[in-house]
Amino acid sequence: MGLLDKVERGIEKAVRGVFSTGSRAQVEPVEIASHLRREVDNKAITIAAGRTLAPNVFDVLLSDADFQRAQEWGTPLAEELCDVVINHVRSQGYTLQGPVRISFRRDEERRAGDFEIKSRTEKTSSPAQPAAHGGMPAAPTRMPSRMQPVLDIDGQRYSLNAPSIVLGRSSEADILIDDTGVSRRHLEIRTGTGTAQAVDLGSTNGSYVNGHKIVGSSELTDGTTITMGRTKIIFRLLPANPGGRR
């Protein structure tokens, strides 16, 4: 039995009773999980060789009766469904631009047992916001637990396997940048739990994130462009693989 099957079975065992009252015209959590995976596949877009972007924010539109049952279970169900999405994204090798968030929303025009999932991509890592009128708060946002931060530099890929990586022209830098416009210790990349920042180390020519000069530090998200001297660097979040530079 695969990992996703185990997750799906776990959801079914944990919350089936909340949704089942004898009628078959009701939404089952396993149905939502299945539709979420299908939605991810249908909306995934290939934007570069070997890189496919998947949606990370999902609204589950439910009838009034199904929404009431969802309210009874609340955030724990949404958290389980977030894990379903993350596991599917990881298994398919997709890329996310932000944490996964799932919200349940009431659609009074919808019949019991009928539901719809709408998805979108959001780059920001903002905290979960209350749903719109008639909705319930979204699950806490979750970053994929095994996404690996990497830097693409001049055709080379470097995995960031330490919480602090220094880039510069000095041989003592963690990543050597052979560029006369780059200072000896030019830039530091700091990575933590679900966060990444670029910190300029007082370089002569400055550092830029998406064309904006770094003042102090700047947050990095998947696909961010960093420029130092004549060197262009792309920050990415990819499914974790062993090894460092590759």
GROMACS .gro file of N, CA and C in nm, residues 7 11 54-58 73-90 95-103 122-129 138-147 192-195 237:
model
  171
    7VAL      N    1  -0.258   0.755   0.380
    7VAL     CA    2  -0.312   0.882   0.425
    7VAL      C    3  -0.462   0.886   0.404
   11ILE      N    4  -0.759   0.923   0.686
   11ILE     CA    5  -0.863   1.026   0.688
   11ILE      C    6  -1.000   0.961   0.700
   54ALA      N    7   0.223   2.370  -0.942
   54ALA     CA    8   0.091   2.323  -0.899
   54ALA      C    9   0.026   2.428  -0.809
   55PRO      N   10  -0.108   2.432  -0.806
   55PRO     CA   11  -0.177   2.526  -0.716
   55PRO      C   12  -0.153   2.488  -0.570
   56ASN      N   13  -0.161   2.587  -0.482
   56ASN     CA   14  -0.137   2.562  -0.340
   56ASN      C   15  -0.249   2.611  -0.249
   57VAL      N   16  -0.349   2.680  -0.305
   57VAL     CA   17  -0.461   2.731  -0.225
   57VAL      C   18  -0.590   2.674  -0.283
   58PHE      N   19  -0.673   2.615  -0.196
   58PHE     CA   20  -0.792   2.544  -0.242
   58PHE      C   21  -0.914   2.587  -0.160
   73TRP      N   22  -1.620   1.924   1.232
   73TRP     CA   23  -1.484   1.868   1.237
   73TRP      C   24  -1.379   1.977   1.234
   74GLY      N   25  -1.402   2.079   1.152
   74GLY     CA   26  -1.318   2.198   1.152
   74GLY      C   27  -1.178   2.179   1.096
   75THR      N   28  -1.083   2.250   1.157
   75THR     CA   29  -0.946   2.257   1.107
   75THR      C   30  -0.876   2.123   1.096
   76PRO      N   31  -0.895   2.027   1.188
   76PRO     CA   32  -0.823   1.899   1.173
   76PRO      C   33  -0.845   1.832   1.038
   77LEU      N   34  -0.969   1.838   0.985
   77LEU     CA   35  -0.993   1.778   0.854
   77LEU      C   36  -0.915   1.852   0.747
   78ALA      N   37  -0.916   1.987   0.751
   78ALA     CA   38  -0.843   2.064   0.651
   78ALA      C   39  -0.694   2.034   0.658
   79GLU      N   40  -0.642   2.014   0.780
   79GLU     CA   41  -0.500   1.983   0.795
   79GLU      C   42  -0.467   1.848   0.731
   80GLU      N   43  -0.556   1.750   0.752
   80GLU     CA   44  -0.535   1.619   0.690
   80GLU      C   45  -0.535   1.632   0.537
   81LEU      N   46  -0.626   1.713   0.485
   81LEU     CA   47  -0.634   1.730   0.341
   81LEU      C   48  -0.512   1.806   0.287
   82CYS      N   49  -0.458   1.898   0.366
   82CYS     CA   50  -0.333   1.965   0.327
   82CYS      C   51  -0.222   1.862   0.307
   83ASP      N   52  -0.216   1.764   0.399
   83ASP     CA   53  -0.114   1.660   0.387
   83ASP      C   54  -0.135   1.576   0.261
   84VAL      N   55  -0.261   1.552   0.225
   84VAL     CA   56  -0.288   1.478   0.102
   84VAL      C   57  -0.230   1.552  -0.019
   85VAL      N   58  -0.253   1.683  -0.024
   85VAL     CA   59  -0.203   1.764  -0.136
   85VAL      C   60  -0.050   1.762  -0.138
   86ILE      N   61   0.012   1.784  -0.022
   86ILE     CA   62   0.158   1.788  -0.015
   86ILE      C   63   0.219   1.657  -0.058
   87ASN      N   64   0.163   1.546  -0.011
   87ASN     CA   65   0.215   1.414  -0.050
   87ASN      C   66   0.200   1.390  -0.199
   88HIS      N   67   0.088   1.435  -0.257
   88HIS     CA   68   0.067   1.415  -0.401
   88HIS      C   69   0.164   1.501  -0.481
   89VAL      N   70   0.181   1.625  -0.439
   89VAL     CA   71   0.277   1.714  -0.507
   89VAL      C   72   0.417   1.654  -0.505
   90ARG      N   73   0.454   1.601  -0.388
   90ARG     CA   74   0.587   1.541  -0.374
   90ARG      C   75   0.602   1.418  -0.462
   95THR      N   76   0.608   2.156  -0.825
   95THR     CA   77   0.665   2.265  -0.746
   95THR      C   78   0.552   2.352  -0.691
   96LEU      N   79   0.566   2.396  -0.566
   96LEU     CA   80   0.471   2.487  -0.503
   96LEU      C   81   0.538   2.621  -0.482
   97GLN      N   82   0.461   2.730  -0.495
   97GLN     CA   83   0.517   2.863  -0.473
   97GLN      C   84   0.483   2.917  -0.334
   98GLY      N   85   0.415   2.840  -0.255
   98GLY     CA   86   0.381   2.884  -0.120
   98GLY      C   87   0.320   2.770  -0.041
   99PRO      N   88   0.288   2.795   0.085
   99PRO     CA   89   0.228   2.691   0.168
   99PRO      C   90   0.092   2.646   0.115
  100VAL      N   91   0.056   2.523   0.146
  100VAL     CA   92  -0.075   2.470   0.106
  100VAL      C   93  -0.181   2.517   0.206
  101ARG      N   94  -0.293   2.566   0.155
  101ARG     CA   95  -0.402   2.612   0.242
  101ARG      C   96  -0.534   2.563   0.184
  102ILE      N   97  -0.619   2.509   0.269
  102ILE     CA   98  -0.750   2.460   0.227
  102ILE      C   99  -0.858   2.525   0.313
  103SER      N  100  -0.963   2.577   0.248
  103SER     CA  101  -1.075   2.640   0.318
  103SER      C  102  -1.205   2.572   0.277
  122GLU      N  103  -0.067   3.098  -0.496
  122GLU     CA  104  -0.031   3.218  -0.422
  122GLU      C  105   0.113   3.208  -0.379
  123LYS      N  106   0.190   3.314  -0.406
  123LYS     CA  107   0.332   3.314  -0.371
  123LYS      C  108   0.356   3.349  -0.225
  124THR      N  109   0.266   3.427  -0.167
  124THR     CA  110   0.290   3.478  -0.033
  124THR      C  111   0.280   3.368   0.071
  125SER      N  112   0.348   3.391   0.183
  125SER     CA  113   0.345   3.296   0.294
  125SER      C  114   0.269   3.356   0.411
  126SER      N  115   0.164   3.433   0.382
  126SER     CA  116   0.089   3.500   0.487
  126SER      C  117   0.011   3.400   0.571
  127PRO      N  118  -0.015   3.433   0.698
  127PRO     CA  119  -0.092   3.344   0.784
  127PRO      C  120  -0.231   3.320   0.727
  128ALA      N  121  -0.295   3.213   0.772
  128ALA     CA  122  -0.429   3.182   0.724
  128ALA      C  123  -0.524   3.296   0.759
  129GLN      N  124  -0.609   3.331   0.664
  129GLN     CA  125  -0.705   3.439   0.683
  129GLN      C  126  -0.845   3.380   0.696
  138ALA      N  127  -0.954   2.907   0.731
  138ALA     CA  128  -0.872   2.809   0.660
  138ALA      C  129  -0.783   2.735   0.756
  139ALA      N  130  -0.735   2.619   0.713
  139ALA     CA  131  -0.638   2.545   0.792
  139ALA      C  132  -0.508   2.624   0.797
  140PRO      N  133  -0.428   2.609   0.905
  140PRO     CA  134  -0.297   2.673   0.909
  140PRO      C  135  -0.217   2.634   0.785
  141THR      N  136  -0.147   2.734   0.726
  141THR     CA  137  -0.070   2.706   0.606
  141THR      C  138   0.043   2.609   0.638
  142ARG      N  139   0.072   2.523   0.542
  142ARG     CA  140   0.176   2.421   0.562
  142ARG      C  141   0.273   2.421   0.446
  143MET      N  142   0.403   2.432   0.478
  143MET     CA  143   0.505   2.415   0.376
  143MET      C  144   0.534   2.267   0.362
  144PRO      N  145   0.557   2.221   0.237
  144PRO     CA  146   0.595   2.081   0.220
  144PRO      C  147   0.716   2.049   0.305
  145SER      N  148   0.711   1.941   0.383
  145SER     CA  149   0.816   1.913   0.480
  145SER      C  150   0.946   1.867   0.417
  146ARG      N  151   0.943   1.825   0.290
  146ARG     CA  152   1.064   1.774   0.228
  146ARG      C  153   1.097   1.848   0.100
  147MET      N  154   1.071   1.978   0.096
  147MET     CA  155   1.112   2.060  -0.015
  147MET      C  156   1.253   2.111   0.012
  192GLY      N  157   1.529   2.854   0.709
  192GLY     CA  158   1.475   2.800   0.833
  192GLY      C  159   1.354   2.716   0.800
  193THR      N  160   1.270   2.693   0.900
  193THR     CA  161   1.150   2.612   0.880
  193THR      C  162   1.049   2.688   0.797
  194GLY      N  163   1.043   2.653   0.667
  194GLY     CA  164   0.947   2.715   0.578
  194GLY      C  165   0.980   2.858   0.537
  195THR      N  166   1.103   2.907   0.566
  195THR     CA  167   1.139   3.043   0.530
  195THR      C  168   1.278   3.045   0.467
  237LEU      N  169   1.257   2.590  -0.481
  237LEU     CA  170   1.219   2.488  -0.383
  237LEU      C  171   1.180   2.364  -0.463
   0.00000   0.00000   0.00000
